[in-house]
Every structure is written in C-alpha cells, then in structure tokens.
Amino acid sequence: MQIEQSMHPSSNTGGHDYRLPLAILTSLFFMWGFITSLNDILIPHLKAVFSLNYFQAMAVNLAFFGAYALVSYPAGALVKRIGYQNGIVTGLAIAATGCVIFASAADIQRYAVFLIALFVLASGITVLQVAANPYVTKLGEPSTASSRLTMTQAFNSLGTTVAPSFGAILILSVAAVSSAELALMTDVELAQYNIERAQAVKLPYYMLASVLAMLAVIFKLIHLPTIVSELTETRADNDSIWKHKHLVLGVVAIFVYVGAEVAIGSFLVNFIMDPAIGNMEEAEAAHYVTWYWGGAMVGRFIGAAVMFKVAANRVLIFNSVGATCAVIFTIMLDGQAAMISILIVGLFNSIMFPTIFSLAIQRLGALSSQGSGLLCVAIVGGALIPLIQGALADQIGIQMAFFIPALCYLYIAWYGAKGHRPA
C-alpha cells in the first residue's frame, strides 16, 4: 500500500469560528472572477486596436487559460511546499506583476506583449485557485465544505458580473467615436486613435495591480488557521486516476464547459453589435455581458437550494439541455430574441463547474488531490474552444459558429446522465 497525504485543519472539531478567515478569502474569489470576466471586454478592444480577425483575437483566451494547463501542476507542488497562505501571497504577487506588465504594454503597442502579460497574470490566478479552493474546504467541518465553497464561488460570480461594466466605462468608452467618424479618418488619424485606445487599459490595470499588491500584503500579515498534514488515506500500489473512467470523462466535461462558457462570453460584445442582432456601439453592448455573468451568479444560489432536494446529476442534465436549447435558438433567431437567448445561457451555466467537479472526484479517496489537479488543468478548454469558434466565425459568421458551444453542452448532458457514474 502507498501512503498519500490528506490535509485537515488542526482544529476542525475544536469549535473554532472560521467566519473571519472565510470572509477575507472571499475577496480572492471576487478578484479572480473579476479579472477573468474582464477578458470579454479586452477581446473586442484589442481586436479593434490591432485590426485582428476573430481567430487572432481569441489568442487572449489562449494566453490566459493556457496558463492553467502549464502552471497548475507546478503550482500544486509549490503550494504543497510553502503552504496555503504563502501560496496565496505568491499568487497575488504574480498577478499584480502581470497587471503592471499589461498596463505597460500600452506604451509598447505590441499585441504579443499584451498576451505575455495576460499569461503572467493568469499564472498568478492559477496559483491562487490551487491554494484557495482546497483551503476553503478545510476551514470547518467536512459536512459543510460544499456550502462554504458554493458561497465563496458566489462572490467569484459577483466579480464576473461587475467586471464588464467596469471595463465598458474605463476601457471601451475612452476615446470612443462612432463608426461613421472612423470612416472619415485618414490613416494617420486612425493610427493615432488606436494608440489612444490602447492607452485606455493603463488606468484600470494599474488599479488592479494596486489592489492585488495590497491584498498580498494583507495576506502576508494576517494570521490564518494552520493546515496540518495527516497520513490518513491509503491507496493500492496499482491504482491510478486514469483507471477511474468517471474522472477522465469529467475532465472532458470541465474542458468543454469552460470552453463553451468562455467562448460565448468572448463573442458577446461583437455579436450584440451586429446590426441584425442588437445594432449597438461597442461600449453599450459591453454592458449586456453583465447580464450573462449575472445570470450565472443568480443561478448558483438557486441551484444550491435545489440540489438539497434534487440529485446533482439531474440538475446538471436539466441545465445543460436548457443551455443547448438556448444556443440553438440564438442560431435560429435574429434581433432581440437571439440576444436574449444567448444571455440566458449564463443562468444555465451557473451550477455546471462545481457539479461536474464534485461528480468527477467522487469515490477517488486518496487520489482526490490528483484528480482535482487534473480537473484544474482541463480549464485550458477556455483557451482552445474559443480559438476553434473564432476560426469558424471568420468563415461562417459569429451566429452560426455558436453551434460549437451547443455541442459542448450536449456532451455535458450525457455526462450528467451516464458518464458521471463511478465503475
């Protein structure tokens, strides 16, 4: 038998009040939700500044979510060596550095530099996720771990909800002119205008860097409950995470879920701007992204209550079928109906990630930590699937390219019905 470590609070049963540490930790979930959702504003902004096609613009997601694939395992090893609290501080410091590089890239005027900065920023967020998610589950009784994580994730959804409006006001509305005025500009005037637009990211990202740096100092100075290691679980020498089919299929489900959610969010502004859909200017369309992410926040509270009485996999089936239908309606309809249909998908997305995650790691025992790491790597779907949809959008248009998320949600429905069952 081979021994693996399982992490538990030194005083889980000692009646300690963990409400203050949990309240402090919710700020992290808010921040990385905020930063992730801000990409939905950056994509149309950088697309316009650098005259990119949709495939090239989706490199924003490749740089950001690609960090999950490359950094998750090293981050896990780092957190194991330095501890959860120091891991949080390290993640915040790296993320703050990424924000500074991103703001400085506005002076360099190179798309590649923006992408490098986003990779650094996302690497810090990855370290934060690896450290904070399991730490929250350990701050209290195991029986209430799910409710604690659901509540902190609700604040993550709050961050994704408010970020689009923040970006619309501080990024998209700066130096904004109408399409008619753009058509009258000379090449020199247009180049100067794009320089001014690129500069619009400096203030918000310097602000984010300051907040992240301040949080790093706070988490370095405060005292959080210590997590100690206990040798409590064993596994057979020949056991492997790859032998657990429901986990492997769950990794695919996380991959396609994150990919579908990010792809839809990334195309929302340009889709709503389409004359056949919303016929809006960029800054106005950006505000509607808030409804997409806000639906996910509302749905998370509703789903948490429903799952007290309804099996989690059944809720997953209902939501994924609902999301599939909404996307199909978006493809088939025009105008406001199509716009409303795609925004409703956010409501159905709400419970998918935590539900798939919990179904995928059930009955793994001592392999749970390895399974969790593998699921975290699958978040790279947010980098690859938007690229595929972007390439298709360049060929067949944004609206028809939404059939890619529809296929993703169909797979998730199957996983909820069949694929989640442990052997």
Short mmCIF file of C-alpha atoms in Angstrom, two decimals:
data_model
loop_
_atom_site.label_atom_id
_atom_site.label_comp_id
_atom_site.label_asym_id
_atom_site.label_seq_id
_atom_site.Cartn_x
_atom_site.Cartn_y
_atom_site.Cartn_z
CA MET A 1 0.00 0.00 0.00
CA GLN A 2 1.19 3.50 -0.76
CA ILE A 3 0.51 6.39 1.60
CA GLU A 4 -0.75 9.76 0.40
CA GLN A 5 -1.26 12.91 2.41
CA SER A 6 -4.66 14.35 3.22
CA MET A 7 -4.89 17.88 4.55
CA HIS A 8 -7.06 18.76 7.53
CA PRO A 9 -7.28 21.75 9.88
CA SER A 10 -5.57 21.13 13.15
CA SER A 11 -8.72 22.13 14.97
CA ASN A 12 -11.64 21.29 12.72
CA THR A 13 -13.55 19.81 15.57
CA GLY A 14 -12.48 22.31 18.15
CA GLY A 15 -15.43 24.63 17.74
CA HIS A 16 -13.38 27.49 16.28
CA ASP A 17 -15.09 30.29 14.41
CA TYR A 18 -13.72 30.49 10.85
CA ARG A 19 -16.09 33.20 9.63
CA LEU A 20 -13.43 35.95 9.58
CA PRO A 21 -10.87 33.92 7.58
CA LEU A 22 -13.61 32.89 5.15
CA ALA A 23 -14.75 36.48 4.77
CA ILE A 24 -11.17 37.51 3.92
CA LEU A 25 -10.79 34.64 1.46
CA THR A 26 -13.93 35.64 -0.45
CA SER A 27 -12.03 38.70 -1.68
CA LEU A 28 -9.76 36.35 -3.66
CA PHE A 29 -12.68 34.64 -5.36
CA PHE A 30 -14.14 38.03 -6.25
CA MET A 31 -10.84 39.26 -7.71
CA TRP A 32 -10.10 36.32 -9.97
CA GLY A 33 -13.70 36.27 -11.21
CA PHE A 34 -13.42 39.99 -11.94
CA ILE A 35 -10.12 39.63 -13.82
CA THR A 36 -11.28 36.61 -15.83
CA SER A 37 -14.51 38.29 -16.96
CA LEU A 38 -12.61 41.42 -17.95
CA ASN A 39 -11.20 39.40 -20.87
CA ASP A 40 -14.64 39.68 -22.52
CA ILE A 41 -14.02 43.42 -22.74
CA LEU A 42 -10.37 43.13 -23.76
CA ILE A 43 -11.11 40.89 -26.75
CA PRO A 44 -13.24 43.38 -28.76
CA HIS A 45 -10.99 46.22 -27.55
CA LEU A 46 -7.73 44.65 -28.72
CA LYS A 47 -9.42 43.32 -31.86
CA ALA A 48 -10.23 46.89 -32.87
CA VAL A 49 -6.90 48.39 -31.78
CA PHE A 50 -4.75 45.88 -33.69
CA SER A 51 -7.22 45.19 -36.56
CA LEU A 52 -7.40 41.47 -35.72
CA ASN A 53 -9.72 38.82 -37.12
CA TYR A 54 -11.74 36.69 -34.70
CA PHE A 55 -9.21 33.85 -34.64
CA GLN A 56 -6.36 36.22 -33.75
CA ALA A 57 -8.46 37.97 -31.10
CA MET A 58 -9.14 34.63 -29.38
CA ALA A 59 -5.40 34.44 -28.59
CA VAL A 60 -6.36 36.46 -25.50
CA ASN A 61 -8.09 33.35 -24.15
CA LEU A 62 -5.22 31.14 -25.31
CA ALA A 63 -2.74 33.22 -23.32
CA PHE A 64 -4.96 33.46 -20.25
CA PHE A 65 -6.38 29.95 -19.96
CA GLY A 66 -3.26 28.32 -21.35
CA ALA A 67 -1.66 29.20 -18.02
CA TYR A 68 -3.95 26.67 -16.32
CA ALA A 69 -2.52 23.87 -18.46
CA LEU A 70 1.10 24.85 -17.88
CA VAL A 71 1.06 26.20 -14.33
CA SER A 72 -1.47 24.04 -12.42
CA TYR A 73 0.84 21.14 -11.59
CA PRO A 74 3.88 23.31 -10.71
CA ALA A 75 1.56 25.48 -8.62
CA GLY A 76 0.34 22.42 -6.74
CA ALA A 77 3.91 21.42 -5.93
CA LEU A 78 4.71 24.98 -4.85
CA VAL A 79 1.70 25.25 -2.55
CA LYS A 80 2.49 21.86 -1.04
CA ARG A 81 6.00 23.09 -0.21
CA ILE A 82 5.28 26.62 1.08
CA GLY A 83 1.73 26.19 2.45
CA TYR A 84 -1.66 27.61 1.56
CA GLN A 85 -1.19 31.09 2.99
CA ASN A 86 2.21 31.69 1.37
CA GLY A 87 0.80 30.22 -1.84
CA ILE A 88 -1.96 32.83 -1.78
CA VAL A 89 0.57 35.61 -1.23
CA THR A 90 2.72 34.33 -4.10
CA GLY A 91 -0.27 34.11 -6.45
CA LEU A 92 -1.34 37.65 -5.64
CA ALA A 93 2.19 38.98 -6.22
CA ILE A 94 2.47 37.24 -9.61
CA ALA A 95 -0.97 38.50 -10.67
CA ALA A 96 -0.10 42.06 -9.65
CA THR A 97 3.09 41.84 -11.73
CA GLY A 98 1.06 40.67 -14.71
CA CYS A 99 -1.24 43.69 -14.37
CA VAL A 100 1.73 46.07 -14.35
CA ILE A 101 3.18 44.43 -17.47
CA PHE A 102 -0.21 44.63 -19.18
CA ALA A 103 -0.59 48.34 -18.42
CA SER A 104 2.98 48.99 -19.59
CA ALA A 105 2.27 47.13 -22.86
CA ALA A 106 0.07 50.06 -23.90
CA ASP A 107 3.26 52.09 -24.44
CA ILE A 108 4.94 49.32 -26.44
CA GLN A 109 1.97 48.85 -28.80
CA ARG A 110 2.65 45.16 -29.44
CA TYR A 111 -0.16 42.59 -29.29
CA ALA A 112 2.34 39.88 -28.28
CA VAL A 113 3.35 41.85 -25.19
CA PHE A 114 -0.29 42.10 -24.10
CA LEU A 115 -0.56 38.32 -24.47
CA ILE A 116 2.60 37.70 -22.42
CA ALA A 117 1.24 39.97 -19.69
CA LEU A 118 -2.05 38.06 -19.65
CA PHE A 119 -0.17 34.77 -19.29
CA VAL A 120 1.74 36.13 -16.27
CA LEU A 121 -1.49 37.48 -14.77
CA ALA A 122 -3.29 34.17 -15.31
CA SER A 123 -0.36 32.25 -13.80
CA GLY A 124 -0.90 34.19 -10.59
CA ILE A 125 -4.63 33.45 -10.70
CA THR A 126 -3.85 29.75 -11.20
CA VAL A 127 -1.66 29.69 -8.08
CA LEU A 128 -4.46 31.42 -6.19
CA GLN A 129 -7.01 28.82 -7.28
CA VAL A 130 -4.74 25.91 -6.39
CA ALA A 131 -4.19 27.36 -2.91
CA ALA A 132 -7.57 28.90 -2.05
CA ASN A 133 -10.07 26.29 -3.29
CA PRO A 134 -8.88 23.40 -1.10
CA TYR A 135 -8.14 25.76 1.79
CA VAL A 136 -11.76 26.92 1.92
CA THR A 137 -12.98 23.32 2.05
CA LYS A 138 -10.74 22.64 5.06
CA LEU A 139 -11.85 25.64 7.16
CA GLY A 140 -14.56 23.90 9.14
CA GLU A 141 -16.46 20.63 9.28
CA PRO A 142 -16.20 18.37 6.20
CA SER A 143 -20.00 18.08 6.13
CA THR A 144 -20.34 21.80 5.33
CA ALA A 145 -17.40 22.06 2.90
CA SER A 146 -19.66 22.15 -0.16
CA SER A 147 -21.77 25.02 1.17
CA ARG A 148 -18.65 27.03 2.05
CA LEU A 149 -17.17 26.61 -1.41
CA THR A 150 -20.50 27.41 -3.07
CA MET A 151 -20.76 30.64 -1.10
CA THR A 152 -17.22 31.77 -1.95
CA GLN A 153 -17.86 30.88 -5.60
CA ALA A 154 -20.91 33.13 -5.49
CA PHE A 155 -18.53 36.01 -4.84
CA ASN A 156 -16.50 34.80 -7.81
CA SER A 157 -19.69 35.19 -9.86
CA LEU A 158 -20.19 38.66 -8.40
CA GLY A 159 -16.75 39.60 -9.75
CA THR A 160 -17.60 38.28 -13.21
CA THR A 161 -20.87 40.24 -13.10
CA VAL A 162 -19.49 43.69 -12.30
CA ALA A 163 -16.29 43.49 -14.39
CA PRO A 164 -17.92 44.02 -17.83
CA SER A 165 -19.49 47.31 -16.73
CA PHE A 166 -16.18 48.37 -15.18
CA GLY A 167 -14.42 47.60 -18.46
CA ALA A 168 -17.09 49.28 -20.57
CA ILE A 169 -16.74 52.51 -18.59
CA LEU A 170 -12.95 52.66 -18.17
CA ILE A 171 -11.77 50.91 -21.36
CA LEU A 172 -14.32 50.83 -24.17
CA SER A 173 -15.78 54.28 -23.61
CA VAL A 174 -12.40 56.05 -23.57
CA ALA A 175 -11.80 57.95 -26.80
CA ALA A 176 -14.77 56.14 -28.37
CA VAL A 177 -16.08 57.50 -31.66
CA SER A 178 -18.86 56.30 -33.92
CA SER A 179 -18.31 54.06 -36.94
CA ALA A 180 -19.25 56.98 -39.20
CA GLU A 181 -16.48 59.13 -37.69
CA LEU A 182 -13.99 56.28 -38.09
CA ALA A 183 -14.78 56.05 -41.79
CA LEU A 184 -13.85 59.73 -42.24
CA MET A 185 -10.42 59.41 -40.56
CA THR A 186 -7.18 59.41 -42.53
CA ASP A 187 -4.63 56.63 -41.98
CA VAL A 188 -2.58 58.89 -39.72
CA GLU A 189 -5.63 59.91 -37.66
CA LEU A 190 -6.74 56.28 -37.38
CA ALA A 191 -3.29 55.21 -36.16
CA GLN A 192 -3.30 57.95 -33.53
CA TYR A 193 -6.81 56.98 -32.48
CA ASN A 194 -5.76 53.35 -31.97
CA ILE A 195 -2.80 54.47 -29.86
CA GLU A 196 -5.19 56.43 -27.64
CA ARG A 197 -7.46 53.39 -27.37
CA ALA A 198 -4.56 51.15 -26.36
CA GLN A 199 -3.68 53.63 -23.61
CA ALA A 200 -7.18 53.14 -22.16
CA VAL A 201 -6.12 49.92 -20.40
CA LYS A 202 -3.42 51.61 -18.32
CA LEU A 203 -5.57 53.12 -15.56
CA PRO A 204 -7.79 50.07 -14.87
CA TYR A 205 -4.86 47.63 -14.86
CA TYR A 206 -2.70 49.82 -12.66
CA MET A 207 -5.70 49.98 -10.32
CA LEU A 208 -5.97 46.18 -10.35
CA ALA A 209 -2.24 45.86 -9.69
CA SER A 210 -2.56 48.12 -6.65
CA VAL A 211 -5.49 46.14 -5.23
CA LEU A 212 -3.70 42.80 -5.76
CA ALA A 213 -0.50 44.10 -4.18
CA MET A 214 -2.46 45.41 -1.20
CA LEU A 215 -4.15 42.02 -0.78
CA ALA A 216 -0.75 40.30 -0.93
CA VAL A 217 0.48 42.44 1.95
CA ILE A 218 -2.70 41.79 3.95
CA PHE A 219 -2.47 38.01 3.47
CA LYS A 220 1.19 38.10 4.43
CA LEU A 221 0.48 39.92 7.69
CA ILE A 222 -2.75 38.31 8.89
CA HIS A 223 -2.90 35.03 10.79
CA LEU A 224 -4.93 32.31 9.10
CA PRO A 225 -5.68 28.91 10.69
CA THR A 226 -2.88 26.43 10.11
CA ILE A 227 -3.49 23.39 7.94
CA VAL A 228 -1.50 20.37 9.11
CA SER A 229 -0.75 17.18 7.24
CA GLU A 230 -2.01 13.82 8.43
CA LEU A 231 -1.32 10.41 6.91
CA THR A 232 -4.92 9.27 6.87
CA GLU A 233 -5.66 7.72 3.49
CA THR A 234 -4.15 4.83 1.61
CA ARG A 235 -4.42 3.54 -1.91
CA ALA A 236 -3.38 0.40 -3.71
CA ASP A 237 0.00 0.49 -5.44
CA ASN A 238 -1.58 -0.28 -8.82
CA ASP A 239 -4.35 2.33 -8.53
CA SER A 240 -4.27 5.32 -10.88
CA ILE A 241 -6.51 8.26 -11.64
CA TRP A 242 -6.59 7.08 -15.26
CA LYS A 243 -8.40 3.91 -14.17
CA HIS A 244 -11.36 5.96 -12.91
CA LYS A 245 -13.44 6.43 -16.05
CA HIS A 246 -15.89 8.88 -14.48
CA LEU A 247 -12.97 11.18 -13.61
CA VAL A 248 -11.47 11.06 -17.11
CA LEU A 249 -14.87 11.79 -18.65
CA GLY A 250 -15.30 14.56 -16.07
CA VAL A 251 -12.04 16.13 -17.23
CA VAL A 252 -13.51 16.28 -20.73
CA ALA A 253 -16.72 17.78 -19.28
CA ILE A 254 -14.78 20.53 -17.47
CA PHE A 255 -12.79 21.17 -20.67
CA VAL A 256 -15.88 21.65 -22.85
CA TYR A 257 -17.83 23.52 -20.16
CA VAL A 258 -15.16 26.17 -19.56
CA GLY A 259 -14.57 26.37 -23.31
CA ALA A 260 -18.25 26.94 -24.07
CA GLU A 261 -18.74 29.48 -21.28
CA VAL A 262 -15.67 31.50 -22.25
CA ALA A 263 -16.36 31.28 -25.98
CA ILE A 264 -19.87 32.68 -25.56
CA GLY A 265 -18.67 35.47 -23.27
CA SER A 266 -15.82 36.35 -25.65
CA PHE A 267 -18.15 36.79 -28.64
CA LEU A 268 -21.00 38.55 -26.83
CA VAL A 269 -19.93 42.15 -27.49
CA ASN A 270 -19.32 41.61 -31.20
CA PHE A 271 -22.50 39.52 -31.53
CA ILE A 272 -24.68 42.16 -29.87
CA MET A 273 -23.07 44.89 -32.00
CA ASP A 274 -24.23 43.08 -35.17
CA PRO A 275 -26.87 45.18 -36.98
CA ALA A 276 -29.09 42.08 -37.30
CA ILE A 277 -28.96 41.43 -33.53
CA GLY A 278 -28.60 44.45 -31.23
CA ASN A 279 -27.18 47.12 -33.58
CA MET A 280 -25.28 48.79 -30.71
CA GLU A 281 -22.00 50.58 -30.26
CA GLU A 282 -19.20 48.68 -28.54
CA ALA A 283 -19.43 50.34 -25.11
CA GLU A 284 -23.22 49.91 -24.96
CA ALA A 285 -23.04 46.25 -25.99
CA ALA A 286 -20.43 45.56 -23.30
CA HIS A 287 -22.92 46.33 -20.55
CA TYR A 288 -25.04 43.37 -21.66
CA VAL A 289 -22.18 41.00 -20.81
CA THR A 290 -23.08 41.76 -17.18
CA TRP A 291 -26.42 40.00 -17.70
CA TYR A 292 -24.64 36.88 -18.93
CA TRP A 293 -22.37 36.61 -15.89
CA GLY A 294 -25.06 37.93 -13.53
CA GLY A 295 -27.30 35.05 -14.59
CA ALA A 296 -24.56 32.65 -13.50
CA MET A 297 -24.45 34.29 -10.07
CA VAL A 298 -28.24 34.13 -9.57
CA GLY A 299 -28.38 30.56 -10.86
CA ARG A 300 -25.69 29.47 -8.42
CA PHE A 301 -27.83 30.48 -5.43
CA ILE A 302 -30.92 28.85 -6.96
CA GLY A 303 -29.04 25.68 -7.86
CA ALA A 304 -27.50 25.34 -4.40
CA ALA A 305 -31.01 25.37 -2.89
CA VAL A 306 -32.47 23.00 -5.49
CA MET A 307 -29.70 20.44 -5.00
CA PHE A 308 -30.74 19.95 -1.38
CA LYS A 309 -33.74 18.04 -2.78
CA VAL A 310 -32.78 17.04 -6.33
CA ALA A 311 -29.83 14.85 -7.29
CA ALA A 312 -26.90 16.92 -8.58
CA ASN A 313 -26.58 14.98 -11.84
CA ARG A 314 -30.25 15.61 -12.64
CA VAL A 315 -29.81 19.34 -12.14
CA LEU A 316 -26.76 19.14 -14.41
CA ILE A 317 -28.81 17.40 -17.12
CA PHE A 318 -31.60 20.00 -16.87
CA ASN A 319 -29.20 22.94 -17.08
CA SER A 320 -27.12 21.55 -19.94
CA VAL A 321 -30.20 20.71 -22.02
CA GLY A 322 -31.53 24.21 -21.29
CA ALA A 323 -28.23 25.75 -22.40
CA THR A 324 -28.24 23.67 -25.59
CA CYS A 325 -31.76 24.83 -26.48
CA ALA A 326 -30.90 28.47 -25.74
CA VAL A 327 -27.85 28.34 -28.03
CA ILE A 328 -29.88 26.69 -30.81
CA PHE A 329 -32.50 29.46 -30.50
CA THR A 330 -29.66 32.01 -30.77
CA ILE A 331 -28.55 30.46 -34.05
CA MET A 332 -32.07 30.29 -35.48
CA LEU A 333 -33.41 33.70 -34.37
CA ASP A 334 -32.48 37.32 -35.07
CA GLY A 335 -32.74 40.64 -33.25
CA GLN A 336 -33.58 40.94 -29.58
CA ALA A 337 -34.81 37.33 -29.36
CA ALA A 338 -31.39 35.99 -30.36
CA MET A 339 -29.69 38.37 -27.92
CA ILE A 340 -31.91 37.29 -25.00
CA SER A 341 -31.41 33.61 -25.84
CA ILE A 342 -27.63 33.79 -25.64
CA LEU A 343 -27.69 35.85 -22.43
CA ILE A 344 -29.93 33.23 -20.76
CA VAL A 345 -27.16 30.65 -21.21
CA GLY A 346 -25.37 32.32 -18.29
CA LEU A 347 -28.19 31.24 -15.98
CA PHE A 348 -27.85 27.62 -17.09
CA ASN A 349 -24.05 27.73 -16.75
CA SER A 350 -24.24 28.55 -13.06
CA ILE A 351 -24.04 25.14 -11.38
CA MET A 352 -22.08 23.29 -14.05
CA PHE A 353 -18.49 23.71 -12.89
CA PRO A 354 -18.93 22.80 -9.18
CA THR A 355 -21.37 19.99 -10.05
CA ILE A 356 -19.12 18.40 -12.68
CA PHE A 357 -16.16 18.82 -10.33
CA SER A 358 -17.88 17.09 -7.41
CA LEU A 359 -19.23 14.25 -9.57
CA ALA A 360 -15.81 13.66 -11.13
CA ILE A 361 -13.89 13.27 -7.85
CA GLN A 362 -16.46 11.13 -6.02
CA ARG A 363 -15.09 7.85 -4.63
CA LEU A 364 -11.49 8.72 -5.52
CA GLY A 365 -10.36 8.52 -1.89
CA ALA A 366 -6.61 9.13 -1.63
CA LEU A 367 -6.49 10.06 -5.32
CA SER A 368 -8.79 13.07 -4.80
CA SER A 369 -5.97 15.62 -4.80
CA GLN A 370 -4.52 14.22 -8.05
CA GLY A 371 -7.98 14.18 -9.59
CA SER A 372 -8.56 17.78 -8.56
CA GLY A 373 -5.28 18.83 -10.18
CA LEU A 374 -6.21 17.09 -13.42
CA LEU A 375 -9.60 18.82 -13.44
CA CYS A 376 -7.89 22.17 -12.94
CA VAL A 377 -5.69 21.54 -15.98
CA ALA A 378 -8.87 20.94 -18.02
CA ILE A 379 -9.73 24.63 -17.60
CA VAL A 380 -7.46 25.08 -20.63
CA GLY A 381 -10.65 24.45 -22.61
CA GLY A 382 -11.23 28.17 -22.14
CA ALA A 383 -8.20 28.73 -24.37
CA LEU A 384 -8.77 26.19 -27.13
CA ILE A 385 -12.51 26.08 -27.81
CA PRO A 386 -12.82 29.88 -28.34
CA LEU A 387 -9.98 29.58 -30.89
CA ILE A 388 -11.95 26.93 -32.77
CA GLN A 389 -15.09 29.05 -32.67
CA GLY A 390 -13.09 32.11 -33.73
CA ALA A 391 -11.73 30.30 -36.79
CA LEU A 392 -15.25 29.22 -37.71
CA ALA A 393 -16.66 32.71 -37.11
CA ASP A 394 -14.22 34.08 -39.68
CA GLN A 395 -15.60 31.58 -42.20
CA ILE A 396 -19.32 31.27 -41.45
CA GLY A 397 -20.07 34.22 -39.15
CA ILE A 398 -20.44 34.61 -35.38
CA GLN A 399 -24.04 33.43 -35.19
CA MET A 400 -23.58 30.08 -36.95
CA ALA A 401 -20.32 29.43 -35.08
CA PHE A 402 -22.30 29.15 -31.83
CA PHE A 403 -23.03 25.53 -32.76
CA ILE A 404 -19.66 24.71 -31.10
CA PRO A 405 -20.94 25.58 -27.56
CA ALA A 406 -24.16 23.69 -28.34
CA LEU A 407 -22.13 20.51 -28.93
CA CYS A 408 -20.26 21.12 -25.67
CA TYR A 409 -23.49 21.33 -23.66
CA LEU A 410 -24.82 18.15 -25.27
CA TYR A 411 -21.74 16.28 -24.01
CA ILE A 412 -22.28 17.68 -20.50
CA ALA A 413 -25.89 16.45 -20.58
CA TRP A 414 -24.63 12.96 -21.44
CA TYR A 415 -22.08 13.15 -18.62
CA GLY A 416 -24.84 14.00 -16.16
CA ALA A 417 -26.95 11.10 -17.41
CA LYS A 418 -24.33 8.36 -17.89
CA GLY A 419 -20.68 9.40 -17.78
CA HIS A 420 -20.54 10.51 -14.13
CA ARG A 421 -21.19 7.04 -12.69
CA PRO A 422 -18.15 5.50 -10.97
CA ALA A 423 -17.25 1.98 -12.04
#
